[in-house]
XYZ file of C-alpha atoms in Angstrom:
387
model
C 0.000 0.000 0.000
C 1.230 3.500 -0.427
C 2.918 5.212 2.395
C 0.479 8.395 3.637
C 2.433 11.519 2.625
C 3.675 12.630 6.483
C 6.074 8.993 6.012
C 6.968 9.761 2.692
C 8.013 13.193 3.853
C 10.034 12.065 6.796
C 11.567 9.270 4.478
C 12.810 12.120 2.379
C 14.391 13.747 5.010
C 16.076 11.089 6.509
C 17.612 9.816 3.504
C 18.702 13.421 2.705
C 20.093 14.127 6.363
C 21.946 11.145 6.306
C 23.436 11.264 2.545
C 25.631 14.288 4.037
C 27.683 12.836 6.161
C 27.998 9.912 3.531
C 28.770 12.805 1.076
C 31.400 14.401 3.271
C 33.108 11.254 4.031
C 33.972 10.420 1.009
C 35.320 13.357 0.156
C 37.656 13.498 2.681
C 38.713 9.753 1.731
C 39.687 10.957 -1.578
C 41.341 13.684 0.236
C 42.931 11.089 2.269
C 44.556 9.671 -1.133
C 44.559 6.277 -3.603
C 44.960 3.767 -0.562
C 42.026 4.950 1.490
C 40.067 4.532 -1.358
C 41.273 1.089 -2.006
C 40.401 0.319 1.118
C 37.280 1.805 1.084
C 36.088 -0.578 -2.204
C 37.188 -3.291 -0.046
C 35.126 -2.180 2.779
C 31.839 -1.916 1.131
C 32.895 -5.091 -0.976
C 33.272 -6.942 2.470
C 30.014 -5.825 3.737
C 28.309 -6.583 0.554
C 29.253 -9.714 0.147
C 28.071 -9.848 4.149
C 24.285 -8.695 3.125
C 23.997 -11.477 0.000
C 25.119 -14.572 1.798
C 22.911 -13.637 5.040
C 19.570 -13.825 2.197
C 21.347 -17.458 1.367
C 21.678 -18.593 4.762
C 18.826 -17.706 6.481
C 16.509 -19.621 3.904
C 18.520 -22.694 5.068
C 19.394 -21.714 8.622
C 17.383 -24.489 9.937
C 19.546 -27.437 7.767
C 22.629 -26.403 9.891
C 25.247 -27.088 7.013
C 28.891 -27.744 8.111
C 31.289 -25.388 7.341
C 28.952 -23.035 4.955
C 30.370 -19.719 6.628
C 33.090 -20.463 7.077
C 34.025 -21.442 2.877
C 32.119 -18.800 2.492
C 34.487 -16.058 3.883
C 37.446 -18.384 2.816
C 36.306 -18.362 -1.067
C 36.025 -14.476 -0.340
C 39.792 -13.984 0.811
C 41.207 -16.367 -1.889
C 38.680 -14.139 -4.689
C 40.804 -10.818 -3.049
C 44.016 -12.278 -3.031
C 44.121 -13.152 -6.558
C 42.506 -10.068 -7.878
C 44.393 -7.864 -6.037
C 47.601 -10.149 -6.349
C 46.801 -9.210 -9.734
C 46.760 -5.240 -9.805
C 49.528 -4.929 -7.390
C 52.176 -7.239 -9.289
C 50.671 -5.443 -12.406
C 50.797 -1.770 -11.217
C 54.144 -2.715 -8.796
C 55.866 -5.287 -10.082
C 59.265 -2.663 -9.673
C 58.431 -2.662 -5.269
C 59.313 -6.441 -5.484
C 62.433 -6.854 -7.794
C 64.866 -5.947 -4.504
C 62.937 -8.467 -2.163
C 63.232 -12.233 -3.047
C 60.790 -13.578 -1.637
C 58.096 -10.803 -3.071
C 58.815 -11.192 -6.090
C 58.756 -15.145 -5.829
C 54.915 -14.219 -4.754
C 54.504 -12.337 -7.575
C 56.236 -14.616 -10.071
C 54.489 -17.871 -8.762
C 50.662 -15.255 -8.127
C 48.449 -17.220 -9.910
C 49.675 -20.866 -9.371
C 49.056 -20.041 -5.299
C 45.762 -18.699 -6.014
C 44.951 -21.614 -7.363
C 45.858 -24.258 -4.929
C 44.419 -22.165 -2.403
C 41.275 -22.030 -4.394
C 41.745 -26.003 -4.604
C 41.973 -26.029 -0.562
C 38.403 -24.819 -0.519
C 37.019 -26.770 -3.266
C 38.226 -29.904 -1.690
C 37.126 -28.640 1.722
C 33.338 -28.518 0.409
C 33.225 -32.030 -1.223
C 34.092 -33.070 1.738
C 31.261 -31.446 3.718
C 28.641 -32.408 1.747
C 26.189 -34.616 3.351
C 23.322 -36.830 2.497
C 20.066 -35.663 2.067
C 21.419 -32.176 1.852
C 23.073 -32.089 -2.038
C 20.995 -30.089 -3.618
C 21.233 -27.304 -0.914
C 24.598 -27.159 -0.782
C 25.409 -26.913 -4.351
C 22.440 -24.862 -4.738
C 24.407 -22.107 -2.083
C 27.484 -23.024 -3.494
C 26.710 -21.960 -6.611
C 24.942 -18.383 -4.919
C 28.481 -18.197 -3.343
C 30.271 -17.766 -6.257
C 27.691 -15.713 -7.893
C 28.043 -13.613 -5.258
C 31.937 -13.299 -5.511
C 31.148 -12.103 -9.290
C 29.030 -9.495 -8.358
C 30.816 -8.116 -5.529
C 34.943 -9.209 -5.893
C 35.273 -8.881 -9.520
C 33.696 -5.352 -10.067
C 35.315 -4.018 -6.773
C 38.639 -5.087 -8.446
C 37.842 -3.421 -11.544
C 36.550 0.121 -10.042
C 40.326 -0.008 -7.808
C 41.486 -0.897 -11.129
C 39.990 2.725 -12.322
C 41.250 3.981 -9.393
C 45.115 3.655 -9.895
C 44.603 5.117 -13.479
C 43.554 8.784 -11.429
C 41.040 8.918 -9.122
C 39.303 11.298 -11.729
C 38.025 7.603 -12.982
C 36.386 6.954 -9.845
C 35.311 9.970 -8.552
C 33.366 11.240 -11.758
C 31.167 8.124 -13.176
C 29.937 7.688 -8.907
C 29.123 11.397 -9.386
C 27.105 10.581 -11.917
C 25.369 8.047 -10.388
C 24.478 9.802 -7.428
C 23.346 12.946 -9.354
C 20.889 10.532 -11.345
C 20.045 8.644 -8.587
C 18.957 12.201 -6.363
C 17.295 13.835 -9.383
C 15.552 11.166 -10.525
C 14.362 10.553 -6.621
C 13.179 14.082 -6.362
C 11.565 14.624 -10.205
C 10.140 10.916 -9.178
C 8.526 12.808 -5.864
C 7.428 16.129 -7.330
C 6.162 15.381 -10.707
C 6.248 11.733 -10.775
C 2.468 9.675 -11.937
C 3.510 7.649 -14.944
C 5.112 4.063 -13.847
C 8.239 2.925 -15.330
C 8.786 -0.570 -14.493
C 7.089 -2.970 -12.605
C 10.143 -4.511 -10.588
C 10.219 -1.216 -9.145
C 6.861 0.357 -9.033
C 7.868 3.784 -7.263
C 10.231 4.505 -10.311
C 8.353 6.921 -12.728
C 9.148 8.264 -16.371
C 8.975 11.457 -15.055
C 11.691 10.811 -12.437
C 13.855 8.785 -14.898
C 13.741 11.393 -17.583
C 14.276 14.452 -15.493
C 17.054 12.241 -13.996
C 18.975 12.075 -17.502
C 18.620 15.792 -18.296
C 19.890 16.577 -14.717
C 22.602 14.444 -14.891
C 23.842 15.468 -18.312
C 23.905 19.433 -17.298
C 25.636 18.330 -14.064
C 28.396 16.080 -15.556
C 29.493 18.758 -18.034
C 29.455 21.498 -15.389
C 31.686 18.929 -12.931
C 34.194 17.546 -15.518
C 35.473 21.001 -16.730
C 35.445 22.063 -13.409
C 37.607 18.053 -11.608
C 40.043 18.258 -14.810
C 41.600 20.990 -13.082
C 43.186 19.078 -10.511
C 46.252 17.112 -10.518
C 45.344 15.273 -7.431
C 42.528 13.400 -9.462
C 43.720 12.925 -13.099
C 47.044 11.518 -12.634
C 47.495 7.845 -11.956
C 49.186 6.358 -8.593
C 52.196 5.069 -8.075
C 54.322 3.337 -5.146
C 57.007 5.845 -3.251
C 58.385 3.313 -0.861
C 56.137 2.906 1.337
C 52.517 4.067 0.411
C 50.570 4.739 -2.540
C 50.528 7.917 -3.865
C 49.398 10.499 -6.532
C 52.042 10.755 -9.044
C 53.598 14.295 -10.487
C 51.741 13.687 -14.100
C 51.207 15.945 -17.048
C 47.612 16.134 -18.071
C 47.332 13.580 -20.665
C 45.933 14.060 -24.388
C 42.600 13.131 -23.032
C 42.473 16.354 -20.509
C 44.655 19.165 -22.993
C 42.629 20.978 -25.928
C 42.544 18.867 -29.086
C 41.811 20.386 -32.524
C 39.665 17.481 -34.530
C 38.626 18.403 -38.301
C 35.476 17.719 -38.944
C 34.265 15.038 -41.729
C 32.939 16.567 -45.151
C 28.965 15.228 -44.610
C 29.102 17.524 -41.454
C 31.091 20.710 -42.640
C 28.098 20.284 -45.602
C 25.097 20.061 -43.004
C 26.521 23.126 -41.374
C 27.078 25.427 -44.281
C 23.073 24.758 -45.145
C 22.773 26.772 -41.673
C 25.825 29.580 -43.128
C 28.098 27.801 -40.722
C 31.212 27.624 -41.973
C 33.418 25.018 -39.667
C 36.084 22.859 -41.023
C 37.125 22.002 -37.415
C 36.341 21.937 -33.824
C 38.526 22.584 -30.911
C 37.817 20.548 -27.253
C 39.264 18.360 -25.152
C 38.347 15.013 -25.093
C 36.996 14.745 -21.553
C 33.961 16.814 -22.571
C 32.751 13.693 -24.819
C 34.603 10.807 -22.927
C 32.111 12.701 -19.737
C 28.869 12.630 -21.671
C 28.932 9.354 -22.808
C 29.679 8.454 -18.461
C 27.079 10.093 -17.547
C 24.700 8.995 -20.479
C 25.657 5.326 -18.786
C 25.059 6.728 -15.497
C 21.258 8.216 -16.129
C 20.191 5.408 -18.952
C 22.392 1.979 -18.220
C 23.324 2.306 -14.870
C 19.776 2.263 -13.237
C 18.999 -1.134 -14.247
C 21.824 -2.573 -12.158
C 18.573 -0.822 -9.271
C 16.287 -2.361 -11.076
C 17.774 -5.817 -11.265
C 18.170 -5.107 -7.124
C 14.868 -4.544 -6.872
C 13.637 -7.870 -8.718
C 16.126 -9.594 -6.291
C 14.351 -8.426 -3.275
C 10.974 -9.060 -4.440
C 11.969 -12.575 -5.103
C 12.915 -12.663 -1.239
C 10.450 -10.403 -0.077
C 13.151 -8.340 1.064
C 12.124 -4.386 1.407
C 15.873 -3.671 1.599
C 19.416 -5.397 1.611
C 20.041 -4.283 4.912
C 19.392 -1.157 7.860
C 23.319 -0.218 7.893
C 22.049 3.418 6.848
C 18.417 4.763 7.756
C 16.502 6.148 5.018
C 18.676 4.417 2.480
C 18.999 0.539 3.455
C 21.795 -1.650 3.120
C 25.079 -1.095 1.194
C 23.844 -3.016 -1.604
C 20.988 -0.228 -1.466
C 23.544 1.922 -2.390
C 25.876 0.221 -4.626
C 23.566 -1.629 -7.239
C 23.609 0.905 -9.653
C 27.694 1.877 -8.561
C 28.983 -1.178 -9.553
C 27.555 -1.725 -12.857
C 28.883 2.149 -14.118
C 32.479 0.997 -12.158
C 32.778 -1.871 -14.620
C 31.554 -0.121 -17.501
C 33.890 3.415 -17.113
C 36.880 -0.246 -16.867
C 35.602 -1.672 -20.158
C 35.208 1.480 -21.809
C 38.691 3.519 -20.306
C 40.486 0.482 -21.337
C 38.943 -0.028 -24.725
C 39.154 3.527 -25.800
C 41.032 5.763 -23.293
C 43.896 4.020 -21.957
C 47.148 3.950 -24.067
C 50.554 1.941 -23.460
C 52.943 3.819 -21.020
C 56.314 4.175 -20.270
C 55.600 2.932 -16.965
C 53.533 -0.030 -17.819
C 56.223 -1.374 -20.334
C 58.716 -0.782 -17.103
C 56.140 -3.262 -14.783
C 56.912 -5.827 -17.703
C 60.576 -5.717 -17.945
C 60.951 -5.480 -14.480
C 59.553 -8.907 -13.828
C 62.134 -10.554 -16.369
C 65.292 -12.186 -15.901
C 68.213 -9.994 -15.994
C 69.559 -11.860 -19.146
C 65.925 -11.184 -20.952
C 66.358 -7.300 -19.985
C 70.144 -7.226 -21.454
C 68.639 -8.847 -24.818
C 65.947 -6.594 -24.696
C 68.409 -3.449 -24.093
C 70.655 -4.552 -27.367
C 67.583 -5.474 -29.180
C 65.916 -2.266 -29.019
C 69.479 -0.629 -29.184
C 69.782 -1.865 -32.612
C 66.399 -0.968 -34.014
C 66.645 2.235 -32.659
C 70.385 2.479 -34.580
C 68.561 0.874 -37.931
C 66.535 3.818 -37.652
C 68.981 6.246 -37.357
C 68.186 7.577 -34.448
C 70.855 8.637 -31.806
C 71.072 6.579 -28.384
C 71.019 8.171 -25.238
C-alpha cells in the first residue's frame, strides 16, 4: 500500500540528512589519497558480500550445514588475493624486484591462487552430506555468484582507481546525481510508472534524472580536470601509494579534430562555416559516463529490486536509515564501475612508459640485457641517436 504523505516526507528527510555525512566522508577519503580509497572498495565489498550470503543462509538456517560460513568467507579472501595479487604485481611489479621472496609471490601469483582455491574446493566435497546435495550446491553456486558481483567489479573500479582517481570519482558522481534527481523529479512530478520490478520509479523521475545528470556532468568535468590530485594515476614511493607528479594527458589538454565533409556540408546549409572543432576530449569521454550513469546504470537498481521481491526483502540491509543496506547503495555503482573499466580500457587508456617498465621489471636480468641490445639496434637501424 502506499505510504500516507507525512512517512513519505520524513523518508525524504532522513535519507537526505543522512546522505551528508555519507557525502562528506567520502570526500575526505579521496582527500585522504589512492589507498584509502582502495580500502574503502574493499570495505563496502566486504560488507556486501556480508548482506547477500545472510539472504542465502537464512533460507537454510534451519539445515545447519557444516562449514557453509566459514568457505564462504574463505572463497572471499582467496577471490581478493588473486585479484588484487593481480593489480599490485601489475601496477608494482618494480616494489618487489629488490625483495626475493616478493617477487617469488609475484612470479608464482596465480599458481598459489589456485591451490588455495583447490583447498576450498576440496574442503566442500568433503562437507557435503546426504540428504542435503541439492542445498549445498544450490548455495554453493549463490556463493560464487556472489563473488562475481561483488569481488570482480570491486577489483575493476580499484582498477579505475590507480589510473587517477578522476576515474572513480566522476562516473559515482554521476550516479548519485541521477540517482537524487531522478528521486526528487520521481517525488514532485512523478504519476507515470516505469517498471514494474520497481513500481515507485516513474518516467517522469527517470527522464528528469537524464537531463539533470547530463547538465551536471558537463558542469563537474570542466570544473575536476583541473586538478592534478585526481587525473594523474598512482604510483608506489616506498612505502605508500601515492598520486604521481603527471602531465595532463591528451585526453584532458585541448585537441583540434577536423570535422568530416557530410558535417562541414550540413553546417554550411545553416551559413556555418566550420572545417574544425577545438575541445578536449573529456567533454565527450564525460557525456557518454554520464549517459551510462542516467540510462544503463539504473537497471543494475532495477535488477536489485527484482532480487528483493523474489525474497520479499524491502531492503538489503538497515546499515544506513533512510537508504537501506550497502547493496541499497551500490547496485547501480557497480555496474557504471565496470563499464567506465571496459570502456577507459577499450578507448582511453594507451601503453605507457611505466607499464612497459612493470613488464621488464619482472624478467630475468639476461631477458632485460637482450631486450636493451635489441631495441638498441632498431633504434640504430633507424637512425636515431642513443642516449
Amino acid at each position: 500500500p502506499p505510504q500516507p504523505p507525512s512517512n513519505k516526507r520524513k523518508n525524504v528527510w532522513t535519507r537526505f540528512l543522512f546522505s551528508i555525512p555519507m557525502i562528506g566522508g567520502f570526500i575526505l577519503i579521496l582527500w585522504l589519497g589512492p589507498l584509502y580509497v582502495a580500502l574503502l572498495v574493499i570495505s563496502l565489498q566486504v560488507k556486501s558480500f556480508h548482506e547477500l550470503m545472510v539472504i542465502g543462509h537464512s533460507k537454510y538456517s534451519s539445515l545447519e550445514l557444516p562449514w557453509y560460513r566459514v568457505l564462504n568467507w574463505y572463497f572471499l579472501g582467496v577471490a581478493n588475493y588473486f585479484f588484487f595479487g593481480e593489480s599490485l604485481t601489475s601496477y608494482f611489479r618494480n616494489v618487489f624486484v629488490g625483495e626475493d621472496y616478493l617477487n617469488k609471490l609475484a612470479n608464482y601469483h596465480r599458481f598459489i591462487s589456485y591451490w588455495l582455491y583447490l583447498g576450498g574446493f576440496i574442503a566442500f566435497v568433503l562437507s557435503l552430506q546426504k540428504k542435503k546435495y541439492m542445498v549445498q550446491f544450490t548455495l554453493f553456486g549463490w556463493t560464487h555468484i556472489v563473488l562475481l558481483c561483488c569481488v570482480v567489479q570491486s577489483h575493476l573500479i580499484i582498477q579505475n582507481c590507480f589510473e587517477g582517481l578522476y576515474w572513480l570519482l566522476y562516473p559515482a558522481s554521476m550516479v548519485i546525481c541521477n540517482d537524487i534527481m531522478a528521486y526528487f523529479f520521481g517525488f514532485f512530478f512523478g504519476k507515470t510508472p516505469l517498471i514494474k520490478l520497481s513500481p515507485k520509479k516513474t518516467w517522469e523521475g527517470f527522464i528528469g534524472g537524464f537531463f539533470a545528470t547530463m547538465v551536471f556532468g558537463v558542469i563537474v568535468s570542466k570544473t575536476m580536470y583541473q586538478f592534478k590530485h585526481l587525473i594523474c594515476p598512482v604510483e608506489f614511493d616506498g612505502s605508500s601509494l601515492v598520486i604521481s607528479n603527471c602531465d595532463p594527458g591528451y585526453v584532458f589538454n585541448q585537441q583540434t579534430f577536423n570535422l568530416p565533409v557530410g558535417i562541414q556540408g550540413a553546417l554550411s546549409l545553416f551559413g556555418i562555416s566550420w572545417t574544425s572543432v577545438s575541445l578536449r576530449p573529456i567533454h565527450f569521454h564525460g557525456a557518454v559516463m554520464a549517459m551510462f550513469a542516467s540510462l544503463i546504470a539504473p537497471f543494475g537498481g532495477f535488477f536489485a529490486s527484482g532480487f528483493k521481491r523474489a525474497f520479499k526483502l524491502k531492503d538489503f540491509g538497515d546499515l544506513i536509515p533512510g537508504h537501506g543496506g550497502v547493496i541499497d547503495r551500490m547496485d547501480c555503482q557497480f555496474l557504471m564501475g565496470t563499464f567506465v573499466f571496459v570502456y577507459y580500457f577499450s578507448f582511453i587508456k594507451s601503453v605507457s612508459v611505466n607499464s612497459v617498465l612493470q613488464i621488464i621489471y619482472g624478467m630475468s636480468t639476461e631477458s632485460q640485457v637482450e631486450l636493451f641490445k635489441t631495441l638498441g639496434d632498431h633504434l640504430s637501424s633507424r637512425g636515431l641517436p642513443l642516449p
